[in-house]
Amino acid sequence: QVQLVESGGGLVQPGGSLRLSCAASGSIFSLNGMAWYRQVLGKEREWIASISTGGTTYYADSVKGRFTISRDNAKNTEDLQMNDLKPEDSAVYYCNANIETDRSSGIMKYWGKGTLVTVSS
């Protein structure tokens, strides 16, 4: 059993910052690419950032230059530092990871339950 648990969401004023964290736990043989997505009620889930095992990062244009994704391979965690937040960044943010649970399981995609970020004055 694998769990991804996000933390760090909350209410912040426009222009402010928040740092989200995601911890992966359970039966993890190999933790591969990790990512963050977000979803606004009534809209599709949107990819915003990814990070490879080696630390290569990718960002959606909507967050490039404002958000920074990072990971700690020793702790099986990933973070999302969000700066200069805007009201349109308000959403539920989800952690995502590609994980092998043993040598023969293959890579499966796991999701956290999400953490709410609200940007409002």
mmCIF file of N, CA and C in Angstrom:
data_model
loop_
_atom_site.group_PDB
_atom_site.id
_atom_site.type_symbol
_atom_site.label_atom_id
_atom_site.label_comp_id
_atom_site.label_asym_id
_atom_site.label_seq_id
_atom_site.Cartn_x
_atom_site.Cartn_y
_atom_site.Cartn_z
ATOM 1 N N GLN A 1 0.848 -1.194 0.000
ATOM 2 C CA GLN A 1 0.000 0.000 0.000
ATOM 3 C C GLN A 1 0.881 1.241 0.000
ATOM 4 N N VAL A 2 0.569 2.158 -0.888
ATOM 5 C CA VAL A 2 1.314 3.412 -0.990
ATOM 6 C C VAL A 2 0.393 4.575 -0.670
ATOM 7 N N GLN A 3 0.902 5.530 0.077
ATOM 8 C CA GLN A 3 0.147 6.746 0.376
ATOM 9 C C GLN A 3 0.945 7.972 0.008
ATOM 10 N N LEU A 4 0.266 8.955 -0.541
ATOM 11 C CA LEU A 4 0.827 10.277 -0.761
ATOM 12 C C LEU A 4 -0.009 11.251 0.056
ATOM 13 N N VAL A 5 0.654 12.037 0.884
ATOM 14 C CA VAL A 5 -0.060 12.974 1.748
ATOM 15 C C VAL A 5 0.494 14.372 1.540
ATOM 16 N N GLU A 6 -0.395 15.277 1.122
ATOM 17 C CA GLU A 6 -0.005 16.675 0.926
ATOM 18 C C GLU A 6 -0.240 17.478 2.195
ATOM 19 N N SER A 7 0.514 18.552 2.334
ATOM 20 C CA SER A 7 0.313 19.485 3.428
ATOM 21 C C SER A 7 0.768 20.874 2.984
ATOM 22 N N GLY A 8 0.342 21.892 3.738
ATOM 23 C CA GLY A 8 0.832 23.237 3.480
ATOM 24 C C GLY A 8 -0.145 24.173 2.811
ATOM 25 N N GLY A 9 -1.321 23.689 2.462
ATOM 26 C CA GLY A 9 -2.294 24.578 1.841
ATOM 27 C C GLY A 9 -2.879 25.560 2.844
ATOM 28 N N GLY A 10 -3.630 26.511 2.334
ATOM 29 C CA GLY A 10 -4.256 27.487 3.214
ATOM 30 C C GLY A 10 -4.674 28.727 2.468
ATOM 31 N N LEU A 11 -4.967 29.764 3.231
ATOM 32 C CA LEU A 11 -5.406 31.052 2.691
ATOM 33 C C LEU A 11 -4.223 32.016 2.676
ATOM 34 N N VAL A 12 -4.020 32.670 1.547
ATOM 35 C CA VAL A 12 -2.920 33.618 1.416
ATOM 36 C C VAL A 12 -3.391 34.795 0.578
ATOM 37 N N GLN A 13 -2.838 35.957 0.844
ATOM 38 C CA GLN A 13 -3.198 37.147 0.081
ATOM 39 C C GLN A 13 -2.481 37.159 -1.267
ATOM 40 N N PRO A 14 -3.055 37.834 -2.247
ATOM 41 C CA PRO A 14 -2.362 37.966 -3.542
ATOM 42 C C PRO A 14 -0.964 38.531 -3.353
ATOM 43 N N GLY A 15 0.004 37.958 -4.074
ATOM 44 C CA GLY A 15 1.396 38.356 -3.932
ATOM 45 C C GLY A 15 2.149 37.586 -2.867
ATOM 46 N N GLY A 16 1.425 36.823 -2.096
ATOM 47 C CA GLY A 16 2.046 36.056 -1.024
ATOM 48 C C GLY A 16 2.639 34.740 -1.497
ATOM 49 N N SER A 17 3.133 33.967 -0.535
ATOM 50 C CA SER A 17 3.795 32.695 -0.824
ATOM 51 C C SER A 17 3.246 31.578 0.051
ATOM 52 N N LEU A 18 3.312 30.385 -0.473
ATOM 53 C CA LEU A 18 3.000 29.174 0.271
ATOM 54 C C LEU A 18 3.954 28.082 -0.179
ATOM 55 N N ARG A 19 4.199 27.141 0.704
ATOM 56 C CA ARG A 19 5.020 25.985 0.355
ATOM 57 C C ARG A 19 4.219 24.722 0.633
ATOM 58 N N LEU A 20 3.986 23.954 -0.410
ATOM 59 C CA LEU A 20 3.291 22.682 -0.274
ATOM 60 C C LEU A 20 4.315 21.551 -0.171
ATOM 61 N N SER A 21 3.963 20.546 0.602
ATOM 62 C CA SER A 21 4.815 19.375 0.730
ATOM 63 C C SER A 21 3.998 18.118 0.463
ATOM 64 N N CYS A 22 4.689 17.095 -0.006
ATOM 65 C CA CYS A 22 4.052 15.800 -0.253
ATOM 66 C C CYS A 22 4.993 14.717 0.225
ATOM 67 N N ALA A 23 4.472 13.819 1.040
ATOM 68 C CA ALA A 23 5.275 12.713 1.551
ATOM 69 C C ALA A 23 4.708 11.399 1.044
ATOM 70 N N ALA A 24 5.573 10.594 0.453
ATOM 71 C CA ALA A 24 5.187 9.263 -0.020
ATOM 72 C C ALA A 24 5.625 8.232 1.009
ATOM 73 N N SER A 25 4.737 7.295 1.312
ATOM 74 C CA SER A 25 5.062 6.271 2.294
ATOM 75 C C SER A 25 4.436 4.945 1.891
ATOM 76 N N GLY A 26 4.890 3.882 2.554
ATOM 77 C CA GLY A 26 4.346 2.562 2.272
ATOM 78 C C GLY A 26 5.344 1.690 1.550
ATOM 79 N N SER A 27 4.818 0.785 0.743
ATOM 80 C CA SER A 27 5.642 -0.184 0.043
ATOM 81 C C SER A 27 6.218 0.425 -1.236
ATOM 82 N N ILE A 28 7.356 1.090 -1.102
ATOM 83 C CA ILE A 28 7.976 1.790 -2.224
ATOM 84 C C ILE A 28 9.299 1.132 -2.564
ATOM 85 N N PHE A 29 9.365 0.510 -3.738
ATOM 86 C CA PHE A 29 10.617 -0.068 -4.220
ATOM 87 C C PHE A 29 11.401 0.988 -4.987
ATOM 88 N N SER A 30 10.696 1.763 -5.794
ATOM 89 C CA SER A 30 11.342 2.801 -6.583
ATOM 90 C C SER A 30 10.381 3.968 -6.780
ATOM 91 N N LEU A 31 10.848 5.156 -6.399
ATOM 92 C CA LEU A 31 10.056 6.374 -6.566
ATOM 93 C C LEU A 31 10.608 7.128 -7.768
ATOM 94 N N ASN A 32 9.831 7.217 -8.814
ATOM 95 C CA ASN A 32 10.310 7.799 -10.058
ATOM 96 C C ASN A 32 9.858 9.256 -10.182
ATOM 97 N N GLY A 33 9.359 9.660 -11.343
ATOM 98 C CA GLY A 33 8.959 11.036 -11.522
ATOM 99 C C GLY A 33 7.849 11.450 -10.575
ATOM 100 N N MET A 34 7.919 12.703 -10.133
ATOM 101 C CA MET A 34 6.889 13.253 -9.257
ATOM 102 C C MET A 34 6.354 14.536 -9.873
ATOM 103 N N ALA A 35 5.159 14.916 -9.475
ATOM 104 C CA ALA A 35 4.551 16.082 -10.094
ATOM 105 C C ALA A 35 3.508 16.701 -9.168
ATOM 106 N N TRP A 36 3.101 17.906 -9.545
ATOM 107 C CA TRP A 36 1.982 18.587 -8.898
ATOM 108 C C TRP A 36 0.945 18.940 -9.962
ATOM 109 N N TYR A 37 -0.304 18.755 -9.578
ATOM 110 C CA TYR A 37 -1.432 19.144 -10.401
ATOM 111 C C TYR A 37 -2.341 20.019 -9.546
ATOM 112 N N ARG A 38 -3.262 20.700 -10.197
ATOM 113 C CA ARG A 38 -4.275 21.438 -9.454
ATOM 114 C C ARG A 38 -5.598 21.357 -10.185
ATOM 115 N N GLN A 39 -6.642 21.552 -9.411
ATOM 116 C CA GLN A 39 -7.986 21.453 -9.992
ATOM 117 C C GLN A 39 -8.923 22.445 -9.342
ATOM 118 N N VAL A 40 -9.629 23.169 -10.182
ATOM 119 C CA VAL A 40 -10.683 24.068 -9.753
ATOM 120 C C VAL A 40 -12.005 23.352 -9.951
ATOM 121 N N LEU A 41 -12.926 23.550 -9.030
ATOM 122 C CA LEU A 41 -14.218 22.876 -9.098
ATOM 123 C C LEU A 41 -14.872 23.121 -10.450
ATOM 124 N N GLY A 42 -15.248 22.046 -11.107
ATOM 125 C CA GLY A 42 -15.913 22.152 -12.398
ATOM 126 C C GLY A 42 -14.989 22.161 -13.584
ATOM 127 N N LYS A 43 -13.673 22.129 -13.316
ATOM 128 C CA LYS A 43 -12.700 22.133 -14.414
ATOM 129 C C LYS A 43 -11.827 20.884 -14.342
ATOM 130 N N GLU A 44 -11.130 20.605 -15.426
ATOM 131 C CA GLU A 44 -10.243 19.449 -15.459
ATOM 132 C C GLU A 44 -9.003 19.697 -14.601
ATOM 133 N N ARG A 45 -8.448 18.591 -14.138
ATOM 134 C CA ARG A 45 -7.207 18.687 -13.376
ATOM 135 C C ARG A 45 -6.097 19.161 -14.311
ATOM 136 N N GLU A 46 -5.289 20.092 -13.828
ATOM 137 C CA GLU A 46 -4.264 20.746 -14.642
ATOM 138 C C GLU A 46 -2.874 20.401 -14.126
ATOM 139 N N TRP A 47 -2.002 19.929 -15.010
ATOM 140 C CA TRP A 47 -0.614 19.698 -14.625
ATOM 141 C C TRP A 47 0.089 21.037 -14.478
ATOM 142 N N ILE A 48 0.932 21.185 -13.439
ATOM 143 C CA ILE A 48 1.635 22.445 -13.274
ATOM 144 C C ILE A 48 3.143 22.289 -13.161
ATOM 145 N N ALA A 49 3.629 21.160 -12.646
ATOM 146 C CA ALA A 49 5.074 21.008 -12.514
ATOM 147 C C ALA A 49 5.427 19.544 -12.330
ATOM 148 N N SER A 50 6.623 19.176 -12.840
ATOM 149 C CA SER A 50 7.146 17.821 -12.681
ATOM 150 C C SER A 50 8.615 17.877 -12.340
ATOM 151 N N ILE A 51 9.096 16.806 -11.713
ATOM 152 C CA ILE A 51 10.509 16.685 -11.415
ATOM 153 C C ILE A 51 10.920 15.225 -11.568
ATOM 154 N N SER A 52 12.027 15.000 -12.272
ATOM 155 C CA SER A 52 12.508 13.645 -12.473
ATOM 156 C C SER A 52 13.311 13.184 -11.263
ATOM 157 N N THR A 53 13.687 11.915 -11.269
ATOM 158 C CA THR A 53 14.501 11.379 -10.184
ATOM 159 C C THR A 53 15.816 12.132 -10.075
ATOM 160 N N GLY A 54 16.353 12.527 -11.192
ATOM 161 C CA GLY A 54 17.621 13.247 -11.215
ATOM 162 C C GLY A 54 17.510 14.731 -10.952
ATOM 163 N N GLY A 55 16.278 15.232 -10.803
ATOM 164 C CA GLY A 55 16.097 16.637 -10.463
ATOM 165 C C GLY A 55 15.766 17.559 -11.624
ATOM 166 N N THR A 56 15.583 17.024 -12.808
ATOM 167 C CA THR A 56 15.180 17.864 -13.941
ATOM 168 C C THR A 56 13.741 18.311 -13.731
ATOM 169 N N THR A 57 13.489 19.605 -13.934
ATOM 170 C CA THR A 57 12.167 20.161 -13.653
ATOM 171 C C THR A 57 11.492 20.677 -14.910
ATOM 172 N N TYR A 58 10.174 20.653 -14.865
ATOM 173 C CA TYR A 58 9.347 21.132 -15.964
ATOM 174 C C TYR A 58 8.179 21.898 -15.362
ATOM 175 N N TYR A 59 7.766 22.977 -16.038
ATOM 176 C CA TYR A 59 6.693 23.809 -15.503
ATOM 177 C C TYR A 59 5.689 24.189 -16.590
ATOM 178 N N ALA A 60 4.456 24.305 -16.179
ATOM 179 C CA ALA A 60 3.449 24.884 -17.054
ATOM 180 C C ALA A 60 3.722 26.378 -17.185
ATOM 181 N N ASP A 61 3.361 26.929 -18.318
ATOM 182 C CA ASP A 61 3.612 28.357 -18.547
ATOM 183 C C ASP A 61 2.934 29.226 -17.491
ATOM 184 N N SER A 62 1.807 28.773 -16.983
ATOM 185 C CA SER A 62 1.037 29.565 -16.032
ATOM 186 C C SER A 62 1.764 29.770 -14.703
ATOM 187 N N VAL A 63 2.743 28.926 -14.386
ATOM 188 C CA VAL A 63 3.429 29.041 -13.098
ATOM 189 C C VAL A 63 4.929 29.244 -13.239
ATOM 190 N N LYS A 64 5.432 29.188 -14.457
ATOM 191 C CA LYS A 64 6.874 29.306 -14.674
ATOM 192 C C LYS A 64 7.382 30.645 -14.142
ATOM 193 N N GLY A 65 8.471 30.583 -13.391
ATOM 194 C CA GLY A 65 9.043 31.792 -12.814
ATOM 195 C C GLY A 65 8.481 32.157 -11.454
ATOM 196 N N ARG A 66 7.374 31.533 -11.076
ATOM 197 C CA ARG A 66 6.765 31.821 -9.773
ATOM 198 C C ARG A 66 6.798 30.602 -8.841
ATOM 199 N N PHE A 67 6.674 29.417 -9.409
ATOM 200 C CA PHE A 67 6.655 28.183 -8.616
ATOM 201 C C PHE A 67 7.954 27.419 -8.822
ATOM 202 N N THR A 68 8.386 26.736 -7.761
ATOM 203 C CA THR A 68 9.578 25.899 -7.836
ATOM 204 C C THR A 68 9.280 24.539 -7.219
ATOM 205 N N ILE A 69 9.513 23.488 -8.003
ATOM 206 C CA ILE A 69 9.311 22.124 -7.514
ATOM 207 C C ILE A 69 10.669 21.561 -7.093
ATOM 208 N N SER A 70 10.671 20.786 -6.014
ATOM 209 C CA SER A 70 11.896 20.162 -5.549
ATOM 210 C C SER A 70 11.546 18.819 -4.918
ATOM 211 N N ARG A 71 12.557 18.001 -4.673
ATOM 212 C CA ARG A 71 12.321 16.709 -4.055
ATOM 213 C C ARG A 71 13.514 16.307 -3.210
ATOM 214 N N ASP A 72 13.228 15.430 -2.253
ATOM 215 C CA ASP A 72 14.269 14.847 -1.414
ATOM 216 C C ASP A 72 14.150 13.334 -1.576
ATOM 217 N N ASN A 73 15.038 12.753 -2.345
ATOM 218 C CA ASN A 73 14.944 11.322 -2.642
ATOM 219 C C ASN A 73 15.163 10.457 -1.400
ATOM 220 N N ALA A 74 15.925 10.942 -0.456
ATOM 221 C CA ALA A 74 16.177 10.176 0.767
ATOM 222 C C ALA A 74 14.931 10.096 1.644
ATOM 223 N N LYS A 75 14.094 11.131 1.568
ATOM 224 C CA LYS A 75 12.901 11.191 2.418
ATOM 225 C C LYS A 75 11.619 10.848 1.658
ATOM 226 N N ASN A 76 11.735 10.626 0.354
ATOM 227 C CA ASN A 76 10.549 10.357 -0.491
ATOM 228 C C ASN A 76 9.540 11.491 -0.396
ATOM 229 N N THR A 77 10.028 12.697 -0.519
ATOM 230 C CA THR A 77 9.152 13.862 -0.446
ATOM 231 C C THR A 77 9.358 14.774 -1.646
ATOM 232 N N GLU A 78 8.358 15.570 -1.921
ATOM 233 C CA GLU A 78 8.490 16.636 -2.901
ATOM 234 C C GLU A 78 7.805 17.873 -2.359
ATOM 235 N N ASP A 79 8.297 19.020 -2.762
ATOM 236 C CA ASP A 79 7.750 20.291 -2.324
ATOM 237 C C ASP A 79 7.395 21.158 -3.533
ATOM 238 N N LEU A 80 6.517 22.104 -3.292
ATOM 239 C CA LEU A 80 6.196 23.100 -4.310
ATOM 240 C C LEU A 80 6.207 24.458 -3.625
ATOM 241 N N GLN A 81 7.219 25.247 -3.919
ATOM 242 C CA GLN A 81 7.301 26.606 -3.404
ATOM 243 C C GLN A 81 6.558 27.516 -4.365
ATOM 244 N N MET A 82 5.543 28.200 -3.853
ATOM 245 C CA MET A 82 4.698 29.040 -4.690
ATOM 246 C C MET A 82 4.852 30.489 -4.249
ATOM 247 N N ASN A 83 5.350 31.318 -5.134
ATOM 248 C CA ASN A 83 5.557 32.743 -4.860
ATOM 249 C C ASN A 83 4.678 33.598 -5.755
ATOM 250 N N ASP A 84 4.496 34.838 -5.364
ATOM 251 C CA ASP A 84 3.702 35.784 -6.147
ATOM 252 C C ASP A 84 2.358 35.167 -6.538
ATOM 253 N N LEU A 85 1.670 34.638 -5.551
ATOM 254 C CA LEU A 85 0.413 33.950 -5.821
ATOM 255 C C LEU A 85 -0.665 34.912 -6.300
ATOM 256 N N LYS A 86 -1.506 34.409 -7.184
ATOM 257 C CA LYS A 86 -2.587 35.179 -7.771
ATOM 258 C C LYS A 86 -3.919 34.502 -7.462
ATOM 259 N N PRO A 87 -5.011 35.246 -7.502
ATOM 260 C CA PRO A 87 -6.319 34.625 -7.239
ATOM 261 C C PRO A 87 -6.594 33.432 -8.149
ATOM 262 N N GLU A 88 -6.119 33.471 -9.380
ATOM 263 C CA GLU A 88 -6.341 32.354 -10.300
ATOM 264 C C GLU A 88 -5.524 31.108 -9.955
ATOM 265 N N ASP A 89 -4.633 31.207 -8.974
ATOM 266 C CA ASP A 89 -3.914 30.027 -8.488
ATOM 267 C C ASP A 89 -4.748 29.249 -7.467
ATOM 268 N N SER A 90 -5.862 29.799 -7.056
ATOM 269 C CA SER A 90 -6.718 29.110 -6.088
ATOM 270 C C SER A 90 -7.229 27.809 -6.685
ATOM 271 N N ALA A 91 -7.023 26.725 -5.946
ATOM 272 C CA ALA A 91 -7.400 25.393 -6.435
ATOM 273 C C ALA A 91 -7.075 24.368 -5.360
ATOM 274 N N VAL A 92 -7.488 23.145 -5.600
ATOM 275 C CA VAL A 92 -6.997 22.023 -4.811
ATOM 276 C C VAL A 92 -5.746 21.501 -5.509
ATOM 277 N N TYR A 93 -4.675 21.400 -4.771
ATOM 278 C CA TYR A 93 -3.391 20.961 -5.326
ATOM 279 C C TYR A 93 -3.149 19.504 -4.963
ATOM 280 N N TYR A 94 -2.776 18.723 -5.970
ATOM 281 C CA TYR A 94 -2.579 17.290 -5.804
ATOM 282 C C TYR A 94 -1.140 16.894 -6.102
ATOM 283 N N CYS A 95 -0.632 16.045 -5.247
ATOM 284 C CA CYS A 95 0.680 15.434 -5.440
ATOM 285 C C CYS A 95 0.502 14.163 -6.275
ATOM 286 N N ASN A 96 1.464 13.909 -7.130
ATOM 287 C CA ASN A 96 1.416 12.742 -8.011
ATOM 288 C C ASN A 96 2.804 12.120 -8.063
ATOM 289 N N ALA A 97 2.854 10.791 -8.082
ATOM 290 C CA ALA A 97 4.153 10.128 -8.163
ATOM 291 C C ALA A 97 4.028 8.815 -8.923
ATOM 292 N N ASN A 98 5.074 8.478 -9.668
ATOM 293 C CA ASN A 98 5.155 7.208 -10.379
ATOM 294 C C ASN A 98 6.020 6.267 -9.560
ATOM 295 N N ILE A 99 5.415 5.180 -9.106
ATOM 296 C CA ILE A 99 6.049 4.328 -8.096
ATOM 297 C C ILE A 99 6.004 2.865 -8.499
ATOM 298 N N GLU A 100 7.118 2.190 -8.256
ATOM 299 C CA GLU A 100 7.142 0.733 -8.345
ATOM 300 C C GLU A 100 7.119 0.201 -6.923
ATOM 301 N N THR A 101 6.234 -0.735 -6.633
ATOM 302 C CA THR A 101 6.132 -1.270 -5.273
ATOM 303 C C THR A 101 7.014 -2.498 -5.076
ATOM 304 N N ASP A 102 7.422 -3.142 -6.165
ATOM 305 C CA ASP A 102 8.418 -4.206 -6.097
ATOM 306 C C ASP A 102 9.023 -4.377 -7.489
ATOM 307 N N ARG A 103 9.959 -5.333 -7.616
ATOM 308 C CA ARG A 103 10.703 -5.482 -8.880
ATOM 309 C C ARG A 103 9.810 -5.832 -10.062
ATOM 310 N N SER A 104 8.668 -6.444 -9.806
ATOM 311 C CA SER A 104 7.831 -6.910 -10.908
ATOM 312 C C SER A 104 6.519 -6.137 -11.058
ATOM 313 N N SER A 105 6.304 -5.124 -10.253
ATOM 314 C CA SER A 105 5.002 -4.455 -10.248
ATOM 315 C C SER A 105 4.782 -3.549 -11.446
ATOM 316 N N GLY A 106 5.881 -3.075 -12.024
ATOM 317 C CA GLY A 106 5.736 -2.038 -13.034
ATOM 318 C C GLY A 106 5.475 -0.694 -12.365
ATOM 319 N N ILE A 107 5.497 0.357 -13.172
ATOM 320 C CA ILE A 107 5.306 1.698 -12.626
ATOM 321 C C ILE A 107 3.826 2.043 -12.605
ATOM 322 N N MET A 108 3.372 2.471 -11.450
ATOM 323 C CA MET A 108 1.976 2.883 -11.314
ATOM 324 C C MET A 108 1.916 4.322 -10.821
ATOM 325 N N LYS A 109 0.879 5.021 -11.212
ATOM 326 C CA LYS A 109 0.710 6.420 -10.835
ATOM 327 C C LYS A 109 -0.153 6.495 -9.585
ATOM 328 N N TYR A 110 0.334 7.219 -8.584
ATOM 329 C CA TYR A 110 -0.406 7.397 -7.330
ATOM 330 C C TYR A 110 -0.707 8.878 -7.128
ATOM 331 N N TRP A 111 -1.819 9.113 -6.425
ATOM 332 C CA TRP A 111 -2.278 10.481 -6.155
ATOM 333 C C TRP A 111 -2.508 10.692 -4.663
ATOM 334 N N GLY A 112 -2.226 11.912 -4.213
ATOM 335 C CA GLY A 112 -2.648 12.302 -2.891
ATOM 336 C C GLY A 112 -4.099 12.748 -2.918
ATOM 337 N N LYS A 113 -4.634 13.097 -1.750
ATOM 338 C CA LYS A 113 -6.037 13.505 -1.662
ATOM 339 C C LYS A 113 -6.218 14.994 -1.886
ATOM 340 N N GLY A 114 -5.130 15.726 -1.931
ATOM 341 C CA GLY A 114 -5.205 17.143 -2.251
ATOM 342 C C GLY A 114 -5.171 18.055 -1.045
ATOM 343 N N THR A 115 -4.715 19.283 -1.297
ATOM 344 C CA THR A 115 -4.706 20.317 -0.268
ATOM 345 C C THR A 115 -5.189 21.621 -0.914
ATOM 346 N N LEU A 116 -6.053 22.327 -0.214
ATOM 347 C CA LEU A 116 -6.706 23.505 -0.777
ATOM 348 C C LEU A 116 -5.844 24.751 -0.611
ATOM 349 N N VAL A 117 -5.668 25.460 -1.693
ATOM 350 C CA VAL A 117 -4.980 26.754 -1.681
ATOM 351 C C VAL A 117 -5.980 27.820 -2.116
ATOM 352 N N THR A 118 -6.143 28.839 -1.292
ATOM 353 C CA THR A 118 -7.039 29.946 -1.613
ATOM 354 C C THR A 118 -6.245 31.239 -1.573
ATOM 355 N N VAL A 119 -6.275 31.949 -2.695
ATOM 356 C CA VAL A 119 -5.562 33.227 -2.797
ATOM 357 C C VAL A 119 -6.611 34.327 -2.873
ATOM 358 N N SER A 120 -6.707 35.092 -1.803
ATOM 359 C CA SER A 120 -7.761 36.094 -1.725
ATOM 360 C C SER A 120 -7.385 37.168 -0.720
ATOM 361 N N SER A 121 -7.847 38.381 -0.987
ATOM 362 C CA SER A 121 -7.620 39.467 -0.040
ATOM 363 C C SER A 121 -8.816 39.625 0.886
#
